Short mmCIF file of C-alpha atoms and ligand atoms in Angstrom, two decimals:
data_model
loop_
_atom_site.label_atom_id
_atom_site.label_comp_id
_atom_site.label_asym_id
_atom_site.label_seq_id
_atom_site.Cartn_x
_atom_site.Cartn_y
_atom_site.Cartn_z
CA MET A 35 -23.51 -54.92 -3.86
CA GLY A 36 -23.46 -52.56 -6.85
CA ASP A 37 -21.31 -49.53 -6.16
CA SER A 38 -22.98 -47.33 -8.72
CA SER A 39 -26.71 -46.73 -8.99
CA ASN A 40 -29.03 -49.64 -9.17
CA ASN A 41 -30.34 -50.28 -12.68
CA HIS A 42 -34.01 -49.97 -11.94
CA GLY A 43 -34.19 -46.87 -14.15
CA PRO A 44 -36.49 -46.41 -17.14
CA SER A 45 -37.82 -49.69 -18.45
CA ARG A 46 -37.20 -50.67 -22.05
CA ARG A 47 -40.84 -49.90 -22.82
CA GLY A 48 -40.44 -46.48 -21.31
CA PHE A 49 -37.30 -45.98 -23.33
CA LEU A 50 -38.96 -46.94 -26.61
CA LYS A 51 -41.89 -44.64 -25.92
CA GLY A 52 -39.49 -41.82 -25.24
CA ALA A 53 -37.60 -42.63 -28.38
CA ALA A 54 -40.76 -42.63 -30.50
CA ALA A 55 -41.56 -39.17 -29.28
CA THR A 56 -38.22 -37.86 -30.51
CA GLY A 57 -38.55 -39.59 -33.88
CA ALA A 58 -34.88 -39.70 -34.76
CA ALA A 59 -33.98 -42.10 -31.98
CA LEU A 60 -36.55 -44.62 -33.19
CA GLY A 61 -34.21 -45.93 -35.89
CA ALA A 62 -31.57 -46.49 -33.28
CA ALA A 63 -34.01 -48.61 -31.30
CA GLY A 64 -34.43 -50.84 -34.33
CA ALA A 65 -38.01 -50.05 -35.38
CA VAL A 66 -38.68 -49.94 -39.15
CA LYS A 67 -40.92 -47.55 -41.09
CA ALA A 68 -44.02 -49.19 -42.57
CA GLU A 69 -43.91 -47.43 -45.98
CA GLY A 70 -41.84 -49.20 -48.58
CA ASP A 71 -41.31 -52.34 -46.55
CA PRO A 72 -42.76 -55.24 -48.55
CA LEU A 73 -42.90 -57.36 -45.42
CA ILE A 74 -45.53 -54.94 -44.15
CA THR A 75 -47.23 -53.76 -47.33
CA GLU A 76 -47.47 -56.97 -49.37
CA VAL A 77 -49.29 -60.24 -48.69
CA GLN A 78 -46.61 -62.86 -48.10
CA GLU A 79 -46.53 -66.43 -49.31
CA TRP A 80 -46.95 -67.81 -45.79
CA ALA A 81 -50.17 -65.87 -45.40
CA SER A 82 -51.66 -66.98 -48.72
CA SER A 83 -50.96 -70.73 -48.63
CA LEU A 84 -51.37 -73.49 -46.07
CA GLY A 85 -48.73 -74.55 -43.61
CA GLU A 86 -47.78 -78.06 -42.52
CA GLY A 87 -50.42 -80.34 -41.03
CA VAL A 88 -50.21 -81.44 -37.42
CA ASP A 89 -48.86 -84.90 -38.26
CA ALA A 90 -45.90 -83.66 -40.27
CA THR A 91 -43.53 -83.82 -37.28
CA PRO A 92 -44.60 -86.16 -34.46
CA TYR A 93 -41.60 -85.04 -32.45
CA GLY A 94 -40.60 -81.50 -33.32
CA MET A 95 -37.13 -80.21 -33.98
CA PRO A 96 -36.01 -76.56 -34.01
CA ILE A 97 -36.83 -74.74 -37.25
CA GLU A 98 -34.04 -74.89 -39.87
CA PHE A 99 -33.06 -71.25 -39.28
CA GLU A 100 -31.86 -72.17 -35.80
CA SER A 101 -29.57 -74.94 -36.99
CA ASP A 102 -26.48 -73.21 -35.62
CA VAL A 103 -27.79 -73.44 -32.05
CA VAL A 104 -26.18 -76.80 -31.37
CA ARG A 105 -23.65 -78.47 -29.10
CA ARG A 106 -20.16 -78.04 -30.43
CA ASN A 107 -16.85 -79.58 -29.50
CA VAL A 108 -13.27 -78.41 -29.67
CA GLU A 109 -11.36 -81.17 -31.42
CA TRP A 110 -7.91 -80.51 -30.00
CA LEU A 111 -9.16 -80.56 -26.39
CA THR A 112 -9.49 -84.33 -26.06
CA ALA A 113 -7.79 -87.29 -27.71
CA ASP A 114 -10.93 -89.01 -28.99
CA GLN A 115 -14.72 -88.76 -29.23
CA ILE A 116 -15.47 -91.69 -26.90
CA SER A 117 -13.97 -89.96 -23.89
CA SER A 118 -14.82 -86.40 -24.75
CA ILE A 119 -16.94 -83.36 -24.14
CA ASN A 120 -19.05 -80.96 -26.12
CA PHE A 121 -20.49 -77.61 -25.10
CA THR A 122 -23.98 -76.17 -24.59
CA PRO A 123 -24.70 -73.18 -26.90
CA ILE A 124 -25.37 -70.94 -23.89
CA HIS A 125 -24.60 -67.85 -25.98
CA ALA A 126 -27.72 -68.42 -28.07
CA LEU A 127 -30.17 -69.57 -25.38
CA ASP A 128 -32.28 -67.42 -23.10
CA GLY A 129 -34.24 -68.18 -19.94
CA THR A 130 -32.69 -70.86 -17.76
CA ILE A 131 -33.87 -74.30 -18.88
CA THR A 132 -31.46 -76.13 -21.18
CA PRO A 133 -33.24 -78.23 -23.80
CA GLN A 134 -31.83 -81.76 -23.56
CA GLY A 135 -31.06 -81.81 -27.28
CA CYS A 136 -28.38 -79.14 -26.93
CA ALA A 137 -27.24 -79.79 -23.34
CA PHE A 138 -23.52 -80.61 -23.25
CA GLU A 139 -22.39 -84.22 -22.98
CA ARG A 140 -19.43 -85.64 -21.18
CA HIS A 141 -18.69 -89.33 -21.18
CA HIS A 142 -15.66 -91.39 -20.34
CA SER A 143 -16.50 -94.43 -22.45
CA GLY A 144 -19.26 -93.28 -24.78
CA ALA A 145 -23.04 -92.97 -24.34
CA ILE A 146 -24.65 -96.38 -23.95
CA THR A 147 -28.02 -97.70 -25.11
CA LEU A 148 -29.77 -99.26 -22.12
CA LYS A 149 -33.42 -100.35 -22.33
CA LYS A 150 -35.77 -99.76 -19.39
CA GLU A 151 -36.49 -103.52 -19.31
CA ASP A 152 -32.78 -104.25 -18.90
CA TYR A 153 -32.32 -101.60 -16.23
CA ARG A 154 -31.43 -102.67 -12.67
CA LEU A 155 -30.35 -100.56 -9.71
CA MET A 156 -28.68 -102.33 -6.81
CA ILE A 157 -28.26 -101.00 -3.28
CA ASN A 158 -25.81 -103.05 -1.22
CA GLY A 159 -23.12 -102.75 1.44
CA LEU A 160 -23.98 -101.57 4.95
CA VAL A 161 -27.76 -101.91 4.65
CA ASP A 162 -30.25 -104.23 6.36
CA THR A 163 -31.56 -105.65 3.07
CA PRO A 164 -29.58 -105.34 -0.13
CA LEU A 165 -32.11 -104.57 -2.88
CA VAL A 166 -32.34 -104.57 -6.63
CA PHE A 167 -34.88 -102.25 -8.26
CA THR A 168 -36.27 -102.42 -11.77
CA TYR A 169 -37.26 -99.24 -13.60
CA GLU A 170 -40.91 -99.99 -12.81
CA ASP A 171 -40.08 -100.37 -9.13
CA LEU A 172 -38.59 -96.88 -9.10
CA GLU A 173 -41.76 -95.46 -10.64
CA ARG A 174 -43.78 -96.62 -7.60
CA PHE A 175 -41.92 -94.56 -4.98
CA PRO A 176 -43.12 -91.06 -4.09
CA ARG A 177 -41.61 -88.60 -6.55
CA SER A 178 -40.16 -85.15 -6.36
CA GLN A 179 -39.43 -82.58 -9.04
CA GLN A 180 -36.83 -79.82 -8.98
CA THR A 181 -34.59 -77.81 -11.28
CA PHE A 182 -30.81 -77.96 -10.89
CA PHE A 183 -27.71 -76.99 -12.84
CA LEU A 184 -25.02 -79.53 -13.62
CA GLU A 185 -21.58 -78.03 -14.16
CA CYS A 186 -18.56 -80.14 -15.12
CA ALA A 187 -15.64 -79.36 -12.81
CA ALA A 188 -13.59 -78.73 -15.98
CA ASN A 189 -15.88 -75.89 -17.14
CA THR A 190 -13.75 -72.76 -17.76
CA GLY A 191 -10.67 -74.92 -17.11
CA MET A 192 -8.79 -73.57 -20.12
CA GLU A 193 -8.98 -70.06 -18.64
CA TRP A 194 -6.33 -70.93 -16.04
CA ALA A 195 -3.77 -70.60 -18.79
CA GLY A 196 -5.15 -67.36 -20.26
CA SER A 197 -7.89 -66.57 -22.75
CA GLN A 198 -7.82 -69.44 -25.18
CA LEU A 199 -11.33 -70.26 -26.30
CA ASN A 200 -13.30 -67.50 -27.98
CA GLY A 201 -16.92 -67.91 -27.03
CA ALA A 202 -19.16 -68.33 -23.99
CA GLN A 203 -20.17 -71.73 -25.39
CA TYR A 204 -16.57 -72.93 -25.12
CA THR A 205 -15.45 -71.14 -21.97
CA HIS A 206 -18.65 -71.76 -19.95
CA GLY A 207 -20.74 -74.29 -21.90
CA MET A 208 -20.03 -77.39 -19.78
CA ILE A 209 -23.23 -76.59 -17.93
CA HIS A 210 -26.88 -77.38 -18.25
CA ASN A 211 -29.97 -76.75 -16.15
CA MET A 212 -32.94 -79.11 -16.21
CA GLU A 213 -36.12 -79.82 -14.32
CA TYR A 214 -35.72 -83.34 -12.95
CA THR A 215 -38.33 -85.81 -11.78
CA GLY A 216 -37.35 -88.81 -9.73
CA VAL A 217 -37.16 -90.43 -6.33
CA SER A 218 -35.03 -89.05 -3.55
CA LEU A 219 -31.94 -91.13 -2.84
CA ARG A 220 -32.91 -91.01 0.83
CA THR A 221 -36.16 -92.87 0.08
CA LEU A 222 -34.30 -95.71 -1.64
CA LEU A 223 -31.57 -95.94 1.00
CA GLU A 224 -34.22 -96.09 3.72
CA GLU A 225 -36.05 -98.79 1.80
CA ALA A 226 -32.88 -100.89 2.00
CA GLY A 227 -32.59 -100.06 5.72
CA LEU A 228 -29.76 -97.94 7.00
CA ASP A 229 -29.77 -99.35 10.54
CA ALA A 230 -27.09 -101.81 9.55
CA ALA A 231 -24.81 -98.88 8.77
CA GLY A 232 -24.95 -97.74 12.43
CA ASP A 233 -23.90 -94.14 13.04
CA LEU A 234 -24.34 -92.45 9.65
CA LYS A 235 -21.98 -89.57 10.41
CA ASP A 236 -18.88 -91.06 8.78
CA LYS A 237 -20.62 -93.22 6.21
CA TRP A 238 -20.39 -92.90 2.44
CA VAL A 239 -22.20 -94.14 -0.62
CA TYR A 240 -20.24 -95.30 -3.62
CA VAL A 241 -22.21 -94.77 -6.83
CA GLU A 242 -21.42 -96.23 -10.22
CA GLY A 243 -22.84 -96.34 -13.74
CA ALA A 244 -23.57 -99.21 -16.12
CA ASP A 245 -21.17 -97.94 -18.81
CA ALA A 246 -17.68 -99.43 -19.27
CA SER A 247 -16.05 -96.52 -17.41
CA SER A 248 -18.52 -96.89 -14.50
CA ASN A 249 -17.45 -93.40 -13.36
CA GLY A 250 -17.53 -94.51 -9.70
CA ARG A 251 -17.65 -91.79 -7.06
CA SER A 252 -17.89 -91.66 -3.27
CA ILE A 253 -20.46 -89.29 -1.77
CA PRO A 254 -20.67 -88.51 1.95
CA MET A 255 -23.85 -89.91 3.53
CA GLU A 256 -24.92 -86.46 4.70
CA LYS A 257 -25.24 -85.26 1.08
CA ALA A 258 -26.76 -88.55 -0.07
CA LEU A 259 -29.55 -88.17 2.50
CA ASP A 260 -29.95 -84.44 1.99
CA ASP A 261 -30.98 -83.65 -1.59
CA CYS A 262 -29.67 -86.27 -4.05
CA MET A 263 -32.21 -87.62 -6.49
CA VAL A 264 -32.45 -90.76 -8.60
CA ALA A 265 -33.92 -89.11 -11.69
CA PHE A 266 -35.69 -90.58 -14.68
CA LYS A 267 -37.21 -87.52 -16.34
CA ALA A 268 -35.62 -84.25 -17.41
CA ASN A 269 -37.60 -81.23 -18.62
CA GLY A 270 -40.71 -83.38 -18.50
CA GLU A 271 -39.57 -86.20 -20.77
CA ALA A 272 -37.39 -89.26 -20.50
CA LEU A 273 -33.69 -88.60 -20.07
CA ARG A 274 -31.90 -88.62 -23.39
CA MET A 275 -29.48 -91.47 -23.93
CA GLU A 276 -26.50 -89.15 -23.64
CA HIS A 277 -27.69 -87.86 -20.26
CA GLY A 278 -28.05 -91.32 -18.72
CA TYR A 279 -31.28 -92.96 -19.96
CA PRO A 280 -33.12 -94.43 -18.22
CA VAL A 281 -31.84 -93.26 -14.80
CA ARG A 282 -29.15 -90.88 -13.55
CA LEU A 283 -28.11 -89.54 -10.20
CA VAL A 284 -28.67 -85.83 -9.48
CA VAL A 285 -26.27 -84.33 -6.92
CA PRO A 286 -27.45 -80.70 -6.59
CA GLY A 287 -24.73 -78.04 -6.65
CA TRP A 288 -21.88 -80.54 -6.75
CA GLU A 289 -19.45 -81.18 -9.59
CA GLY A 290 -20.94 -82.87 -12.64
CA ASN A 291 -18.70 -85.92 -12.37
CA MET A 292 -20.68 -87.10 -9.32
CA TRP A 293 -23.95 -87.12 -11.29
CA VAL A 294 -23.55 -90.74 -12.35
CA LYS A 295 -25.40 -91.60 -15.55
CA TRP A 296 -26.95 -95.02 -16.27
CA LEU A 297 -26.88 -95.45 -12.46
CA ARG A 298 -26.51 -99.16 -11.64
CA ARG A 299 -25.23 -99.53 -8.08
CA ILE A 300 -25.11 -97.69 -4.77
CA GLU A 301 -22.99 -99.22 -2.04
CA VAL A 302 -23.16 -97.96 1.54
CA MET A 303 -19.62 -97.92 2.92
CA ASP A 304 -17.71 -96.81 5.98
CA LYS A 305 -15.07 -94.99 3.94
CA PRO A 306 -14.63 -93.40 0.53
CA VAL A 307 -13.30 -95.63 -2.25
CA GLU A 308 -10.81 -93.03 -3.53
CA SER A 309 -11.45 -94.13 -7.11
CA ARG A 310 -9.72 -92.71 -10.18
CA GLU A 311 -12.35 -90.03 -10.65
CA GLU A 312 -11.77 -88.67 -7.14
CA THR A 313 -7.99 -88.89 -6.93
CA SER A 314 -6.07 -88.52 -10.18
CA LYS A 315 -8.98 -86.58 -11.72
CA TYR A 316 -11.21 -83.80 -10.39
CA THR A 317 -8.63 -82.76 -7.78
CA ASP A 318 -6.89 -79.38 -7.81
CA THR A 319 -3.10 -79.26 -8.00
CA LEU A 320 -1.85 -76.21 -6.12
CA GLU A 321 1.24 -74.03 -6.60
CA ASP A 322 3.42 -76.24 -4.35
CA GLY A 323 2.53 -79.37 -6.32
CA THR A 324 0.22 -80.88 -3.72
CA SER A 325 -3.32 -81.67 -4.79
CA ARG A 326 -6.46 -80.68 -2.99
CA LYS A 327 -9.18 -83.33 -3.02
CA TRP A 328 -12.92 -83.21 -2.25
CA THR A 329 -13.86 -79.97 -4.00
CA TRP A 330 -17.46 -80.96 -4.42
CA ALA A 331 -19.66 -77.84 -4.39
CA MET A 332 -19.32 -75.59 -7.41
CA ASP A 333 -18.74 -72.05 -6.12
CA ALA A 334 -20.78 -69.07 -7.32
CA LYS A 335 -20.09 -68.10 -10.91
CA SER A 336 -21.60 -66.12 -13.77
CA VAL A 337 -20.97 -65.19 -17.38
CA VAL A 338 -22.36 -62.68 -19.85
CA THR A 339 -23.79 -64.82 -22.65
CA SER A 340 -24.68 -61.90 -24.95
CA PRO A 341 -22.94 -59.85 -26.18
CA SER A 342 -20.09 -62.35 -26.36
CA PRO A 343 -17.67 -63.54 -29.05
CA GLN A 344 -20.34 -65.64 -30.80
CA MET A 345 -23.00 -62.96 -30.23
CA PRO A 346 -21.57 -59.64 -31.49
CA ILE A 347 -23.68 -56.47 -31.35
CA LYS A 348 -25.03 -56.07 -34.87
CA HIS A 349 -27.46 -53.20 -34.35
CA GLY A 350 -25.04 -50.40 -33.54
CA LYS A 351 -25.50 -47.79 -30.83
CA GLY A 352 -28.61 -47.40 -28.70
CA PRO A 353 -30.64 -49.81 -26.59
CA LEU A 354 -28.66 -52.94 -25.84
CA VAL A 355 -29.74 -55.94 -23.78
CA ILE A 356 -26.84 -57.42 -21.86
CA THR A 357 -27.73 -60.85 -20.52
CA GLY A 358 -26.12 -63.81 -18.85
CA LEU A 359 -26.35 -66.66 -16.39
CA ALA A 360 -25.37 -67.00 -12.75
CA TRP A 361 -25.33 -70.01 -10.45
CA SER A 362 -23.99 -71.30 -7.16
CA GLY A 363 -23.57 -74.79 -5.79
CA ASN A 364 -23.92 -73.37 -2.29
CA GLY A 365 -27.44 -71.99 -2.58
CA ALA A 366 -29.42 -69.32 -4.41
CA ILE A 367 -27.99 -66.39 -6.36
CA THR A 368 -28.94 -63.15 -4.62
CA ALA A 369 -27.37 -60.54 -6.93
CA VAL A 370 -25.35 -60.13 -10.11
CA ASP A 371 -23.33 -57.05 -10.96
CA VAL A 372 -22.24 -56.10 -14.45
CA SER A 373 -19.23 -53.96 -15.33
CA LEU A 374 -18.69 -52.28 -18.69
CA ASP A 375 -15.16 -51.15 -17.83
CA GLY A 376 -13.33 -54.29 -16.75
CA GLY A 377 -14.35 -54.19 -13.11
CA VAL A 378 -13.68 -50.54 -12.28
CA THR A 379 -17.37 -49.69 -11.79
CA TRP A 380 -20.34 -52.03 -11.38
CA GLN A 381 -24.11 -51.81 -11.85
CA GLU A 382 -26.57 -54.25 -10.38
CA ALA A 383 -28.28 -56.37 -13.03
CA ARG A 384 -31.95 -57.37 -12.96
CA LEU A 385 -32.62 -61.01 -12.06
CA ALA A 386 -35.33 -62.42 -14.33
CA GLU A 387 -36.63 -64.40 -11.35
CA PRO A 388 -35.44 -64.63 -7.76
CA GLY A 389 -32.52 -67.07 -7.58
CA LYS A 390 -33.37 -70.73 -6.92
CA LYS A 391 -31.04 -72.95 -4.94
CA MET A 392 -28.46 -74.70 -7.11
CA ALA A 393 -30.17 -73.68 -10.35
CA LEU A 394 -29.30 -71.23 -13.10
CA THR A 395 -30.46 -67.63 -12.70
CA ARG A 396 -30.90 -65.37 -15.73
CA PHE A 397 -29.86 -61.73 -15.45
CA TYR A 398 -30.39 -58.71 -17.69
CA LEU A 399 -28.91 -55.24 -17.81
CA ASP A 400 -30.56 -52.86 -20.26
CA ILE A 401 -28.24 -50.09 -21.35
CA ASN A 402 -28.07 -47.38 -23.95
CA TRP A 403 -24.80 -48.26 -25.70
CA ASP A 404 -22.89 -45.20 -26.86
CA GLY A 405 -20.77 -47.24 -29.27
CA SER A 406 -17.58 -47.07 -27.28
CA GLU A 407 -15.53 -50.13 -26.38
CA MET A 408 -16.46 -52.14 -23.33
CA PHE A 409 -14.73 -54.64 -21.10
CA LEU A 410 -17.83 -56.60 -20.12
CA GLN A 411 -17.83 -58.59 -16.91
CA SER A 412 -20.35 -60.07 -14.53
CA ARG A 413 -19.95 -61.14 -10.92
CA ALA A 414 -22.34 -63.27 -8.94
CA MET A 415 -23.16 -63.25 -5.25
CA ASP A 416 -24.95 -66.09 -3.46
CA GLU A 417 -27.00 -66.39 -0.30
CA THR A 418 -23.93 -67.28 1.77
CA GLY A 419 -22.53 -63.80 1.01
CA TYR A 420 -19.84 -65.26 -1.26
CA VAL A 421 -18.80 -63.02 -4.16
CA GLN A 422 -17.38 -64.47 -7.40
CA PRO A 423 -13.62 -63.78 -7.48
CA THR A 424 -11.47 -62.22 -10.19
CA LYS A 425 -8.99 -64.35 -12.10
CA ALA A 426 -6.13 -62.72 -10.20
CA GLN A 427 -7.70 -63.48 -6.81
CA LEU A 428 -8.27 -67.09 -7.78
CA ARG A 429 -4.74 -67.54 -9.12
CA GLU A 430 -3.33 -66.10 -5.90
CA VAL A 431 -4.92 -68.91 -3.93
CA ARG A 432 -4.75 -71.72 -6.45
CA GLY A 433 -1.66 -70.96 -8.54
CA LEU A 434 -1.55 -71.96 -12.20
CA ASN A 435 -1.52 -75.76 -12.02
CA SER A 436 -5.25 -76.29 -11.78
CA ILE A 437 -7.58 -77.59 -14.45
CA TYR A 438 -10.82 -77.84 -12.50
CA HIS A 439 -13.04 -75.54 -10.45
CA ASN A 440 -12.37 -72.22 -12.15
CA ASN A 441 -15.17 -69.79 -11.21
CA CYS A 442 -13.36 -66.56 -12.03
CA ILE A 443 -14.95 -63.41 -13.45
CA GLN A 444 -14.88 -63.56 -17.27
CA THR A 445 -14.09 -60.56 -19.48
CA TRP A 446 -15.30 -59.91 -23.03
CA HIS A 447 -13.75 -56.99 -24.88
CA VAL A 448 -16.39 -55.40 -27.13
CA ASN A 449 -15.02 -53.02 -29.75
CA ALA A 450 -16.76 -50.07 -31.41
CA LYS A 451 -18.02 -52.38 -34.18
CA GLY A 452 -19.71 -54.54 -31.57
CA GLU A 453 -17.34 -57.50 -32.03
CA ALA A 454 -16.45 -59.32 -28.82
CA ASN A 455 -13.35 -61.25 -27.82
CA ASN A 456 -12.17 -63.22 -24.80
CA VAL A 457 -9.55 -61.17 -22.95
CA GLU A 458 -7.97 -60.90 -19.52
CA VAL A 459 -7.77 -57.67 -17.56
CA SER A 460 -5.20 -57.29 -14.85
N1 MTE B 1084 -21.61 -91.08 -15.50
C1 MTE B 1084 -21.19 -92.16 -16.18
N2 MTE B 1084 -21.74 -93.35 -15.91
N3 MTE B 1084 -20.19 -92.08 -17.11
C2 MTE B 1084 -19.60 -90.87 -17.40
O1 MTE B 1084 -18.71 -90.83 -18.25
N4 MTE B 1084 -19.45 -88.46 -16.85
C3 MTE B 1084 -19.57 -87.52 -15.72
C4 MTE B 1084 -21.02 -87.48 -15.20
N5 MTE B 1084 -21.54 -88.81 -15.05
C5 MTE B 1084 -20.02 -89.71 -16.68
C6 MTE B 1084 -21.07 -89.87 -15.74
C7 MTE B 1084 -19.15 -86.15 -15.98
S1 MTE B 1084 -17.48 -85.80 -15.88
C8 MTE B 1084 -20.04 -85.13 -16.13
S2 MTE B 1084 -19.54 -83.53 -16.23
C9 MTE B 1084 -21.50 -85.40 -16.24
O2 MTE B 1084 -21.81 -86.79 -16.12
C10 MTE B 1084 -22.00 -84.91 -17.58
O3 MTE B 1084 -23.37 -85.13 -17.71
P1 MTE B 1084 -24.06 -84.89 -19.13
O4 MTE B 1084 -23.37 -85.75 -20.16
O5 MTE B 1084 -25.50 -85.21 -18.95
O6 MTE B 1084 -23.85 -83.44 -19.46
CO1 CO B 1085 -17.36 -83.56 -15.90
#
């Protein structure tokens, strides 16, 4: 998809070797001279004393120097903390897995404390045998394990009205990507017996949580039987309280609101409930004032995470790693292009790994920055052939009344000093 040459040119290693040969360029690449640098020439304290013993931290936390890599909220966005949102520090992370401790949280009535012993999951409605499972029951069904992104439908929502939040964490941080372990929803529905539901084509499941908001949502049976998962582990360990401990629903590729936390009940129905969360919320109001409902899959999207407003270029001209994330709720990412000039020309970025279905993909573009200003953009393409739209293209179709489902191309203006800001290009 790139319309200028593919960036499979000299590797960074090749570049550094070349730079070393010319001497002068080495400084630009960031290497230091050994002479006169006490960190090289003198024995340091950490090499001449003992470190902490293995029992000092039974459960480790990030080292103190990383204390700014945390979830953050924007106070004026929501009326109070109980029904609020914070943002994943995507600008400071690399790779694709989001550690649970800094994965954004969104709850409508606060995060609840629910013990495994007190956990019950009911399946009722149009099933042969309504069932109630304990946590231990769930652990005895065959398990699966897969990595998926969860994106809140409101992610990037403030961008409809212009460039208001200055940082990838705030514009794109309502997303996380975890490796889940659990039981497929299909297995549990079949355990309860779906024969009673008859023809499954027009059937639905209504899923709700144990918290006061319940966050009830209707999911078409086809999706429920396809790839939904009743998950109890994330990134290898128990779900954190804020992500739904002990059990949450995973609805791959679909808007985060459907991923019910503290999952307590699944009812098989012959129609959708049309609850609050699927009517007055998470619908898209169009230019003519009508609202579009059932926007479930999150369309292909990407963002440059560094450089970005919270990650300015501090090293000056020379080798620069541009990196970001891409994802699609409709399948795997196949390509990501990066533009340095606001979308006039594009170069194909390098995917760190081939795209995985409904999971984050990391991309890199290694350039030799000449110190001139850039209008940095990225655009994702998925396996359906869909290409991430510009803001203008999206506004043409959706108008300006939307809050949710904004997957437009994001622009960071990077000035000659390396500082980056959220801007719009027309
Ligand atoms: N499930 C329950 N029970 N209660 C909630 O408030 N919030 C939903 C969804 N599931 C919510 C819920 C919304 S809007 C989103 S975006 C995701 O959970 C957020 O999941 P996270 O907090 O793990 O990031
Ligand atoms: Co949400």
